[in-house]
Short mmCIF file of N, CA and C in Angstrom, two decimals:
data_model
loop_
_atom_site.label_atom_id
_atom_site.label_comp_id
_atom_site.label_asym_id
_atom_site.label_seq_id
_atom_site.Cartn_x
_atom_site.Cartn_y
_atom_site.Cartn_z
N UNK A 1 -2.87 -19.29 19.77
CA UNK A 1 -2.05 -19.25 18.57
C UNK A 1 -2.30 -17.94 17.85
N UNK A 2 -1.25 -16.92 17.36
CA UNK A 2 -1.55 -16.25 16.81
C UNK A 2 -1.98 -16.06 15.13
N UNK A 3 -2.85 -15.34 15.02
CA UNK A 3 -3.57 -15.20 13.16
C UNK A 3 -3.18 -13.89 12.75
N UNK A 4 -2.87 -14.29 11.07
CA UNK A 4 -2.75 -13.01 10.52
C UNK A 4 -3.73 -12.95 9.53
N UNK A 5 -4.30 -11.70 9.81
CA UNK A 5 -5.31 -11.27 9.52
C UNK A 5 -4.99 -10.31 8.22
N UNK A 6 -5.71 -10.32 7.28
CA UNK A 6 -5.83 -9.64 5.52
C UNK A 6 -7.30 -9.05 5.52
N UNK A 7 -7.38 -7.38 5.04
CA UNK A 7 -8.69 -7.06 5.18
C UNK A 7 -8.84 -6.59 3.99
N UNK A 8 -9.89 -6.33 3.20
CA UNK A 8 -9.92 -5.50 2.46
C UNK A 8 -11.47 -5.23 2.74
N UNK A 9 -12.23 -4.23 1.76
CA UNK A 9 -13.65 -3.60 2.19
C UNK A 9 -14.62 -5.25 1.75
N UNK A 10 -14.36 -5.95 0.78
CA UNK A 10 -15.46 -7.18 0.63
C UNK A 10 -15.06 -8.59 1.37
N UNK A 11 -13.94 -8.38 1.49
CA UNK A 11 -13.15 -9.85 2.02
C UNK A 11 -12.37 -9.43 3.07
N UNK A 12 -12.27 -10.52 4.10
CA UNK A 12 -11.75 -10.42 5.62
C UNK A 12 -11.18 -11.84 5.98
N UNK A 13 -10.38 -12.54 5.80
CA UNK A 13 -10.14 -13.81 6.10
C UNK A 13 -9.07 -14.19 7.04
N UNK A 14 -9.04 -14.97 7.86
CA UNK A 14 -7.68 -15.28 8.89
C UNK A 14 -7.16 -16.63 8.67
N UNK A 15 -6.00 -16.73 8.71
CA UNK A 15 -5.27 -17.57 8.71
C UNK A 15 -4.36 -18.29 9.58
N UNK A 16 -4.52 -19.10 10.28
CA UNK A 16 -3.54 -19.58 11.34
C UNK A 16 -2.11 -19.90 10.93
N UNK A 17 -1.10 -18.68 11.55
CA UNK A 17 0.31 -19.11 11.35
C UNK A 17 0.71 -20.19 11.18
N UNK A 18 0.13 -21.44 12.39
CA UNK A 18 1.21 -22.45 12.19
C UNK A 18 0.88 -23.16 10.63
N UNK A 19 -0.30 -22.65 9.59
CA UNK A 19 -0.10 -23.65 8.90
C UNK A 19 -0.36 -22.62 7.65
N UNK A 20 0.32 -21.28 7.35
CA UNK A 20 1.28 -20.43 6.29
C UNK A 20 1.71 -21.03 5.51
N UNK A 21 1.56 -20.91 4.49
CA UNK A 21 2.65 -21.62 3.17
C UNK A 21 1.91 -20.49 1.89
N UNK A 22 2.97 -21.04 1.33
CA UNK A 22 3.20 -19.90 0.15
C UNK A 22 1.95 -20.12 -0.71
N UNK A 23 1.55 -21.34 -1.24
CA UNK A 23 0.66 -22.07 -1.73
C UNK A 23 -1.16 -21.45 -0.99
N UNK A 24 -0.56 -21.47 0.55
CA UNK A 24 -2.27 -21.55 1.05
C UNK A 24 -2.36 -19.85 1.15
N UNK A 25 -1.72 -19.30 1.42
CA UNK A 25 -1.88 -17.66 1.61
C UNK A 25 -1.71 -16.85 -0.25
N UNK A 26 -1.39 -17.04 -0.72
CA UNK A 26 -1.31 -16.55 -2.47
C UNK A 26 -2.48 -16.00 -2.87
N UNK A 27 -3.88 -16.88 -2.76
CA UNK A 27 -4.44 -16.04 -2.85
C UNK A 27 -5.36 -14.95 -2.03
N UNK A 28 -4.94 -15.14 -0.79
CA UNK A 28 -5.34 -14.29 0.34
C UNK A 28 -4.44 -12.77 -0.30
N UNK A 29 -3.09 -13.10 0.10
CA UNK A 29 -2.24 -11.67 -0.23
C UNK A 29 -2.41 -11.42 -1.47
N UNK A 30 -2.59 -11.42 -2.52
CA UNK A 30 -2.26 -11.05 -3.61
C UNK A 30 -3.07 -9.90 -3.89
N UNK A 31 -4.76 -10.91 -3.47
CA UNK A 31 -5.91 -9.51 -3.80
C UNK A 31 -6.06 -8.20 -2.75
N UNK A 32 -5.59 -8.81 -1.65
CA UNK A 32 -5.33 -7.49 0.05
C UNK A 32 -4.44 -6.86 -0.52
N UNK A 33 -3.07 -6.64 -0.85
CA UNK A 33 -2.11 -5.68 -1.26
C UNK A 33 -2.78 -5.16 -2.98
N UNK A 34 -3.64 -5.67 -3.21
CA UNK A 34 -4.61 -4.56 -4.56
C UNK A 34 -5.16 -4.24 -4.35
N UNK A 35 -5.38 -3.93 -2.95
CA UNK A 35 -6.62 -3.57 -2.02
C UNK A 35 -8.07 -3.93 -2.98
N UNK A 36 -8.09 -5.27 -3.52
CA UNK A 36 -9.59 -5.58 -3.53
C UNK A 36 -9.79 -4.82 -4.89
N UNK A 37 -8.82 -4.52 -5.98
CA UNK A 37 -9.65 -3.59 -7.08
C UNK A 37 -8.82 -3.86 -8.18
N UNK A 38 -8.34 -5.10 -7.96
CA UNK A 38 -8.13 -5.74 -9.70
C UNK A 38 -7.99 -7.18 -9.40
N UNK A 39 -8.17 -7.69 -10.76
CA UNK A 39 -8.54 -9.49 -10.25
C UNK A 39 -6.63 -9.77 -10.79
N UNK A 40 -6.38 -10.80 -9.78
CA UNK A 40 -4.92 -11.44 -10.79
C UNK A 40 -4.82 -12.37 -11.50
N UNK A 41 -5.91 -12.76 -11.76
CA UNK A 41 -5.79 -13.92 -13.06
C UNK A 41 -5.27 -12.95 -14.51
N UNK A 42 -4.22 -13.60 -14.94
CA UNK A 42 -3.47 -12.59 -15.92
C UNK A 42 -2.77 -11.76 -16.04
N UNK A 43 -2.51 -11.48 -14.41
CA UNK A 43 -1.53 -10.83 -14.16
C UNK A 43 -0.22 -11.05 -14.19
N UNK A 44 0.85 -10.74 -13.96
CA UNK A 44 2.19 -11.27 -14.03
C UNK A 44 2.91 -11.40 -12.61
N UNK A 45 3.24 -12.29 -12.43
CA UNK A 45 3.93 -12.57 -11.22
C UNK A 45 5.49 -12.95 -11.58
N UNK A 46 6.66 -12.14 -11.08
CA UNK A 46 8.09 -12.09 -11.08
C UNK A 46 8.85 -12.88 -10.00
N UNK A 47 9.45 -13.79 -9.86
CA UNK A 47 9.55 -14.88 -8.96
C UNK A 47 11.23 -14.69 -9.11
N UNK A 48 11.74 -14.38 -7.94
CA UNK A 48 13.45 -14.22 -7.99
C UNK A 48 13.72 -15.30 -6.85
N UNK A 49 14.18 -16.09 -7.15
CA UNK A 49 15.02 -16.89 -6.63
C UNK A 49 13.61 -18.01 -6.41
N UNK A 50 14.84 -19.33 -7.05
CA UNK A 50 13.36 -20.45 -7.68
C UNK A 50 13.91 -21.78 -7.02
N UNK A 51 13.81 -21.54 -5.46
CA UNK A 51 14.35 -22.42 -5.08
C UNK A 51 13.24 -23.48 -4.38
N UNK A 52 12.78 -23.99 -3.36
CA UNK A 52 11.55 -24.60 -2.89
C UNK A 52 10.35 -23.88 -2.48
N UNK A 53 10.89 -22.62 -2.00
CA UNK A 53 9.60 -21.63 -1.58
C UNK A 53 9.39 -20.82 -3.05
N UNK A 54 10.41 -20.36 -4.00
CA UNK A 54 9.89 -19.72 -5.54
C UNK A 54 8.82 -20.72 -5.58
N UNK A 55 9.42 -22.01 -6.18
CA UNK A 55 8.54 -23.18 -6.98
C UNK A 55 7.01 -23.29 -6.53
N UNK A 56 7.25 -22.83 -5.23
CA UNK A 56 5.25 -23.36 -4.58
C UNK A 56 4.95 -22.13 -4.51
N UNK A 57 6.08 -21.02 -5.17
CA UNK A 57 5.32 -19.53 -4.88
C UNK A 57 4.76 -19.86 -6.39
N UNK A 58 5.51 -20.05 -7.42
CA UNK A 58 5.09 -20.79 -8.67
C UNK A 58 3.98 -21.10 -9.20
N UNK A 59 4.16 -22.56 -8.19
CA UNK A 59 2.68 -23.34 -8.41
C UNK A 59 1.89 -22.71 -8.26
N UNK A 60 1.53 -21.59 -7.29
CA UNK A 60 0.33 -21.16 -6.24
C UNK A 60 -0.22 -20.26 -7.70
N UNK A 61 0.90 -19.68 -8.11
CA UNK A 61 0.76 -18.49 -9.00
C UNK A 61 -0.07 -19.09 -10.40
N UNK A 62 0.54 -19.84 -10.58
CA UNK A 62 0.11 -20.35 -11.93
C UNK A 62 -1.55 -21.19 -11.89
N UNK A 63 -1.57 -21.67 -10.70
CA UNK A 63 -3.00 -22.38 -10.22
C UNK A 63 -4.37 -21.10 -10.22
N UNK A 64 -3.83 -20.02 -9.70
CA UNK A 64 -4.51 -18.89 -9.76
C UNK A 64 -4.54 -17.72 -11.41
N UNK A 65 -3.74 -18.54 -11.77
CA UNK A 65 -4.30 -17.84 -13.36
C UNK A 65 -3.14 -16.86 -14.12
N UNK A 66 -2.34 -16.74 -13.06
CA UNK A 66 -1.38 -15.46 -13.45
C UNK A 66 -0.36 -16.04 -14.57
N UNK A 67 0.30 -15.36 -14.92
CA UNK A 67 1.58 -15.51 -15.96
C UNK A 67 2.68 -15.24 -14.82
N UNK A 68 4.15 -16.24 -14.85
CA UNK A 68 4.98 -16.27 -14.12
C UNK A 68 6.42 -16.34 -15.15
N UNK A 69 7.14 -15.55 -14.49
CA UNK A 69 8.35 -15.40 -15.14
C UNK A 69 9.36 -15.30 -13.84
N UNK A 70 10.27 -16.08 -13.93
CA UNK A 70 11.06 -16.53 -13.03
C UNK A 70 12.58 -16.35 -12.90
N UNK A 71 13.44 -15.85 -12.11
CA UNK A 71 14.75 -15.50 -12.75
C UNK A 71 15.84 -16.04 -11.08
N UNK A 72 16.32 -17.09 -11.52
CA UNK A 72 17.40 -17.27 -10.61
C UNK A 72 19.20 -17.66 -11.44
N UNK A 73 20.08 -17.21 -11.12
CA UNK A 73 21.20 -17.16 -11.47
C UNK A 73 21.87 -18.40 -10.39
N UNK A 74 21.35 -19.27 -9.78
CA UNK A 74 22.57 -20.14 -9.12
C UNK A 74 21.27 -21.46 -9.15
N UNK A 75 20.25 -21.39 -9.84
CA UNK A 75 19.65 -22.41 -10.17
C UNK A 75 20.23 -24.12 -10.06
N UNK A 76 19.88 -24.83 -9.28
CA UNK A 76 20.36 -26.18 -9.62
C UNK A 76 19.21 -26.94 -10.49
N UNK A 77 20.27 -28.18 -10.71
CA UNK A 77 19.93 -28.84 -11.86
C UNK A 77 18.40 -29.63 -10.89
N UNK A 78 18.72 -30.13 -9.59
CA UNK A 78 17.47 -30.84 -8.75
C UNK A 78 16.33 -29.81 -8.96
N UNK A 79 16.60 -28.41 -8.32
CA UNK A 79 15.53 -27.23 -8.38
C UNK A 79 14.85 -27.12 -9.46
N UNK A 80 15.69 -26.88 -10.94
CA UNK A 80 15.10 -26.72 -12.13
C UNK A 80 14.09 -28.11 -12.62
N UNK A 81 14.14 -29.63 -12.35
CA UNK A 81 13.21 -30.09 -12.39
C UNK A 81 12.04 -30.56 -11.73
N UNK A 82 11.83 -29.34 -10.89
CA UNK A 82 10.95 -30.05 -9.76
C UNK A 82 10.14 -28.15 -10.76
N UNK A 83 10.70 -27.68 -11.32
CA UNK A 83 9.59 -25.93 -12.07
C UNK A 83 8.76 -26.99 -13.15
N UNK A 84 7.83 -26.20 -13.28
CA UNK A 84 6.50 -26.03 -14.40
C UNK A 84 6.85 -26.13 -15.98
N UNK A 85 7.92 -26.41 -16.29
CA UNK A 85 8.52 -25.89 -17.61
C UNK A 85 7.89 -25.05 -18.17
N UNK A 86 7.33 -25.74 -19.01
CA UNK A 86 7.00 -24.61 -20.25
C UNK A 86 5.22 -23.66 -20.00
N UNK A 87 5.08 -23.83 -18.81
CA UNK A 87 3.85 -23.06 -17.92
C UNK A 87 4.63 -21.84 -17.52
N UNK A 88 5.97 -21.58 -17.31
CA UNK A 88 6.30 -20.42 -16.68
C UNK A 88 7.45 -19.88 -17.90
N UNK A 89 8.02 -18.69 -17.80
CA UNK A 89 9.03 -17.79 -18.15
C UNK A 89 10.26 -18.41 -17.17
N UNK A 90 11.65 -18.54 -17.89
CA UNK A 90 12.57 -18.56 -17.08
C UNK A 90 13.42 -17.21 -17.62
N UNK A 91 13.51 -16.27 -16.89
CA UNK A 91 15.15 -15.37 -17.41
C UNK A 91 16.55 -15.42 -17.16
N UNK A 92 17.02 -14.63 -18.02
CA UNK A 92 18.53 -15.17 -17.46
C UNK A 92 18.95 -13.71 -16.74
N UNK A 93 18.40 -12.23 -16.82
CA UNK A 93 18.47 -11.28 -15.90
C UNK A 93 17.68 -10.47 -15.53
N UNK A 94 17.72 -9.84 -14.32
CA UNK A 94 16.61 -8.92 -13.42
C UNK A 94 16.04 -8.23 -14.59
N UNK A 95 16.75 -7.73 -15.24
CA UNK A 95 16.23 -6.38 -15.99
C UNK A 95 15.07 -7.14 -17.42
N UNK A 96 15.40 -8.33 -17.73
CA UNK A 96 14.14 -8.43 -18.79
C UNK A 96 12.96 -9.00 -17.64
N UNK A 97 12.76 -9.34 -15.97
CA UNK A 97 11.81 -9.48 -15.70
C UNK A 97 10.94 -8.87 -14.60
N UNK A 98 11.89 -7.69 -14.49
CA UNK A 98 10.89 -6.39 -13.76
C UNK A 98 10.01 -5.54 -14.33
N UNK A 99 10.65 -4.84 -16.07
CA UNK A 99 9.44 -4.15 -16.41
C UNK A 99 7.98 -4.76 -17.08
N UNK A 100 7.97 -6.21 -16.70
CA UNK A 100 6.91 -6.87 -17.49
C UNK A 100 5.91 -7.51 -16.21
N UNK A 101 6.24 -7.29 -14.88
CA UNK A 101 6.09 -8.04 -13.42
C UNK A 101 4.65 -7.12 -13.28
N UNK A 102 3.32 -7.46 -12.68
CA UNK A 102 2.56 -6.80 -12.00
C UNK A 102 2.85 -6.95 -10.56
N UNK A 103 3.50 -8.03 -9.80
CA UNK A 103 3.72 -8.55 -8.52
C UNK A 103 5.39 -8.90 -8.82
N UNK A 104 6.17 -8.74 -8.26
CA UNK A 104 7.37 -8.95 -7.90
C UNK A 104 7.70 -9.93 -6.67
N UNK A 105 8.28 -11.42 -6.35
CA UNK A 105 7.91 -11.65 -5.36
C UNK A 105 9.52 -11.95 -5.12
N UNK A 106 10.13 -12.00 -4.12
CA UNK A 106 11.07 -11.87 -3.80
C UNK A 106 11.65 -13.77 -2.67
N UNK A 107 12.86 -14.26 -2.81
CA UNK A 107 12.98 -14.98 -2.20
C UNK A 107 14.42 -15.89 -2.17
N UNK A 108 15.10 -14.86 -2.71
CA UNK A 108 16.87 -14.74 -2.70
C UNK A 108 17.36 -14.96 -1.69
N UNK A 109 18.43 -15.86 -0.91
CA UNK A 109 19.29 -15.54 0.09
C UNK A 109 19.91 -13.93 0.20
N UNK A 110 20.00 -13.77 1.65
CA UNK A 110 21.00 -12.06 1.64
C UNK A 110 22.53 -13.01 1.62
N UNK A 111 23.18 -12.38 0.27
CA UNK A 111 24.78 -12.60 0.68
C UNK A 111 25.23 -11.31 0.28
N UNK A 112 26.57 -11.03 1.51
CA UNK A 112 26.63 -9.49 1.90
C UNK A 112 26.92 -9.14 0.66
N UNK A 113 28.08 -9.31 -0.51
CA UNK A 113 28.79 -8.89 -1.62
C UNK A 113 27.64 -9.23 -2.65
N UNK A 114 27.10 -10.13 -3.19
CA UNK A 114 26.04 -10.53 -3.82
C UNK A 114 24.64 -9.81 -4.39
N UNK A 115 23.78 -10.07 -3.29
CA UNK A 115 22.67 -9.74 -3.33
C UNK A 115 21.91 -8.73 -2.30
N UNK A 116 23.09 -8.08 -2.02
CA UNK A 116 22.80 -6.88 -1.24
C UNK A 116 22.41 -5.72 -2.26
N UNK A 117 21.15 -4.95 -2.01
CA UNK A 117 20.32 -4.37 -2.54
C UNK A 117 20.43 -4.61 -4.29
N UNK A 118 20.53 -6.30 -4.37
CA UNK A 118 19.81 -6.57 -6.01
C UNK A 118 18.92 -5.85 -6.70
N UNK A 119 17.28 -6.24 -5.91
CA UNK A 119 16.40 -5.00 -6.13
C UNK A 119 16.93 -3.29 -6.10
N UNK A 120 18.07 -2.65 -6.75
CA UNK A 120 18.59 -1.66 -7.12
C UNK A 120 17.43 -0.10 -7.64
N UNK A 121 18.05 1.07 -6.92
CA UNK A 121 16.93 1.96 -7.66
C UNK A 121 17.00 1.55 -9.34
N UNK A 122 17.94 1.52 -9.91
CA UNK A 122 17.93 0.54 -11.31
C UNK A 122 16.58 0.21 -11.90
N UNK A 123 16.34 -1.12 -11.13
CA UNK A 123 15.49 -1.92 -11.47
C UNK A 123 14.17 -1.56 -10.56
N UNK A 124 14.15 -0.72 -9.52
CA UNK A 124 12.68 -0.04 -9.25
C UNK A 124 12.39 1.13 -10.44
N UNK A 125 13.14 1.71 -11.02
CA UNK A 125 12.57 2.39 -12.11
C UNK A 125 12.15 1.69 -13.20
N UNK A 126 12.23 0.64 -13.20
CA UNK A 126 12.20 -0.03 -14.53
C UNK A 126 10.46 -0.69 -14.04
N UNK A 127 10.52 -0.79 -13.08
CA UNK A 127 9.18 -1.39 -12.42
C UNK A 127 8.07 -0.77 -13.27
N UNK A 128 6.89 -1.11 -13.18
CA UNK A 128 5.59 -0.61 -13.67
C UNK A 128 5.22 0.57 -12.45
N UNK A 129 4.66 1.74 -12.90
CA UNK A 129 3.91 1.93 -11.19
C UNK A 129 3.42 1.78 -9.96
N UNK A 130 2.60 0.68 -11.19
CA UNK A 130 0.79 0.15 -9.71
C UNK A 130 2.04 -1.03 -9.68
N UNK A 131 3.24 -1.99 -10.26
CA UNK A 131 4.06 -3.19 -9.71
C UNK A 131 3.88 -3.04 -8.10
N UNK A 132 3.79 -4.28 -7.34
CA UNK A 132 3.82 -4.64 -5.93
C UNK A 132 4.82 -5.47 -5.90
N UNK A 133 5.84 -5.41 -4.88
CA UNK A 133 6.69 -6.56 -4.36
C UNK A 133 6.52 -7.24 -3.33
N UNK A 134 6.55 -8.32 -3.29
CA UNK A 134 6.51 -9.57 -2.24
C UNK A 134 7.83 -10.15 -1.16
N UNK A 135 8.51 -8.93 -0.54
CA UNK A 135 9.52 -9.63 0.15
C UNK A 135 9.36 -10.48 1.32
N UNK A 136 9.27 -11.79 1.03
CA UNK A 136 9.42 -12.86 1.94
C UNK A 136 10.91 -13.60 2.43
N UNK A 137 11.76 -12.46 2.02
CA UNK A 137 13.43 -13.25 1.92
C UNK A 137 14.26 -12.15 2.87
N UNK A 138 14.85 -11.12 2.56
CA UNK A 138 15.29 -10.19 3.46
C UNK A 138 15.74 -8.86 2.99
N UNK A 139 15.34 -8.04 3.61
CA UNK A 139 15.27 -6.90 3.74
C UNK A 139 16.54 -5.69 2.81
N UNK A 140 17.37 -6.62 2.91
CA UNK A 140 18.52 -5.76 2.89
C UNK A 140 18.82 -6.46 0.97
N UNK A 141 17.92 -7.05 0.21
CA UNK A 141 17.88 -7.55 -0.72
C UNK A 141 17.34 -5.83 -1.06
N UNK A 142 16.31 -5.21 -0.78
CA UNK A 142 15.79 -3.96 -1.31
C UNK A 142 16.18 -2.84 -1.31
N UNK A 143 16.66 -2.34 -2.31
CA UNK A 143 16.93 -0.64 -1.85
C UNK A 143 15.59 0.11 -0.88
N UNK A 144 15.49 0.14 0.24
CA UNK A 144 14.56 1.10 0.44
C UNK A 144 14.19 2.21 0.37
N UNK A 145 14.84 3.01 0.73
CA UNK A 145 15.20 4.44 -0.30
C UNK A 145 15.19 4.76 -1.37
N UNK A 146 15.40 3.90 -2.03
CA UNK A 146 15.25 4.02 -3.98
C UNK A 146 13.55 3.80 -3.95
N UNK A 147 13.41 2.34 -3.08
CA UNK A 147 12.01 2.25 -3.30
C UNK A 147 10.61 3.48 -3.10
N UNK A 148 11.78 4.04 -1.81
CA UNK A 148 10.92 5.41 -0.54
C UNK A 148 10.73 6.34 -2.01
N UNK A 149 11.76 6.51 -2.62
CA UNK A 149 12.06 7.54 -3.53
C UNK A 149 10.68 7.42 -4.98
N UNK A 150 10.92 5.83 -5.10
CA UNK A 150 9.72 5.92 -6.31
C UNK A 150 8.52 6.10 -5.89
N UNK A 151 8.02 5.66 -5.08
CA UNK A 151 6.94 5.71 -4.04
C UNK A 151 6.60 7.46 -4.06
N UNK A 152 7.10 7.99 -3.28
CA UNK A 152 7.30 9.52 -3.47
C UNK A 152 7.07 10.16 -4.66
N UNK A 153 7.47 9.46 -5.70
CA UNK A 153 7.74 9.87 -7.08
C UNK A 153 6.30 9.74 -7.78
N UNK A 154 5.31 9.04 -7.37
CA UNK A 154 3.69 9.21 -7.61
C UNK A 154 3.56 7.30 -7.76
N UNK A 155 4.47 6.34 -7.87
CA UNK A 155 4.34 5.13 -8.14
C UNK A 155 3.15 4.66 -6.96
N UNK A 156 1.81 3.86 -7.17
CA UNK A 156 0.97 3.36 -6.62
C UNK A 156 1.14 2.04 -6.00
N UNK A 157 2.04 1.31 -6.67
CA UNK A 157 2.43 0.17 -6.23
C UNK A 157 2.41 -0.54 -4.63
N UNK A 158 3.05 -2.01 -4.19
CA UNK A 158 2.99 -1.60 -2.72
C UNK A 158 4.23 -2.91 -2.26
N UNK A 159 4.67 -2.10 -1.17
CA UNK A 159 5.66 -3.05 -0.60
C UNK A 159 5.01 -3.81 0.32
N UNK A 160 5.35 -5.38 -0.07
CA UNK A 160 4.63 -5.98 1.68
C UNK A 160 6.07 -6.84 1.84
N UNK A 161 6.53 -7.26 3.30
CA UNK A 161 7.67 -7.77 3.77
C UNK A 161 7.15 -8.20 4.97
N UNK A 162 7.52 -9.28 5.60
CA UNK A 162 7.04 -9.68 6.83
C UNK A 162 8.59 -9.42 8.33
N UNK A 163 8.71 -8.22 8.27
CA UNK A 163 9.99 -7.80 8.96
C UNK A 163 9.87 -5.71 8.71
N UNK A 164 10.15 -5.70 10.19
CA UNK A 164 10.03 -4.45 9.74
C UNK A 164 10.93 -3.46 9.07
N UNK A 165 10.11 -2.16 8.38
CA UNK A 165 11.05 -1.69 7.10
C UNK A 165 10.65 0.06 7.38
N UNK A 166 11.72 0.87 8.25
CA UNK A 166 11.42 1.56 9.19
C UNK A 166 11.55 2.98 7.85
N UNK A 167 12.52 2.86 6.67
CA UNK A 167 11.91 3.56 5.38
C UNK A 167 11.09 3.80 5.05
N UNK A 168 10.23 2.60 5.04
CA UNK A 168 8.81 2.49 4.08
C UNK A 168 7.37 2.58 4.86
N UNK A 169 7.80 3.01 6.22
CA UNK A 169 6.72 2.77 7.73
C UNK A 169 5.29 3.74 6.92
N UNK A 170 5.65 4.84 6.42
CA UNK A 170 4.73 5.25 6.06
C UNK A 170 4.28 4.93 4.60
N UNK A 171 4.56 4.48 3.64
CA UNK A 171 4.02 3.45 2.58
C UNK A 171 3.58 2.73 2.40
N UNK A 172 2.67 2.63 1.27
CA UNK A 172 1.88 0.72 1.17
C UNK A 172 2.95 0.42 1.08
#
């Protein structure tokens, strides 16, 4: 069976694929993409699209200490009561919950007219610097180039995506 493996210089831990969930890996990834040099309790976690994988990206988030602010536009009424209420931020657009995000986590359907490059150079400028995004949804949700561009631009931040992102090959 294959493991994915998270390193940083104090911590080294593996995880067996078949049993991944958003919940059991959260706090594995969170501190590996800070490479090990800030704690996230208190941090802010940005949660786009709050559908069954947001909600346990959610839970995971909020169990670990962080502040969560959450922004989906096609929200159902089942989805919305199965969230945290008044434990999390809900917004009603991208732009009041990117420049306040330390982690950005991503988990939108791609629809071609829609939500094709949502994440906009737009809203990567609006990002914090050291901000990290979490794309677990698809690819073509991100400007990469805008992103290549801030990146370039001195931003520390880091992209992680589980699909490859032939822009960003040389970037965190």
């Amino acid at each position: 069976s294959s493991t994915l493996t998270f390193s940083c210089a104090s911590d080294s831990r593996r995880i067996r694929s078949s049993l991944l969930s958003i919940s059991s890996i959260m706090p594995v990834i969170l501190p590996a993409i800070s490479g090990c040099r800030r704690e996230i309790a208190g941090k802010t976690l940005g949660v786009i699209g709050l559908g069954a994988i947001g909600a346990a990206t959610t839970d995971a988030a909020l169990a670990l200490g962080m502040e969560v602010i959450g922004y989906d536009p096609t929200l159902s009424v089942e989805a919305a009561l199965k969230l945290p209420g008044k434990r999390m931020t809900k917004v009603d657009e991208l732009e009041a919950l990117v420049p306040q995000c330390d982690y950005i986590s991503l988990h939108a359907p791609y629809i071609p007219e829609v939500t094709h490059h949502m994440f906009s150079e737009k809203l990567i400028g609006m990002m914090k610097p050291d901000a990290s995004i979490l794309n677990f949804a698809r690819g073509e949700l991100v400007d990469a180039a805008a992103l290549r561009k801030h990146y370039e631009g001195g931003a520390t931040g880091t992209y992680v995506c589980d699909f490859p992102c032939d822009e960003l090959w040389e970037h965190p």
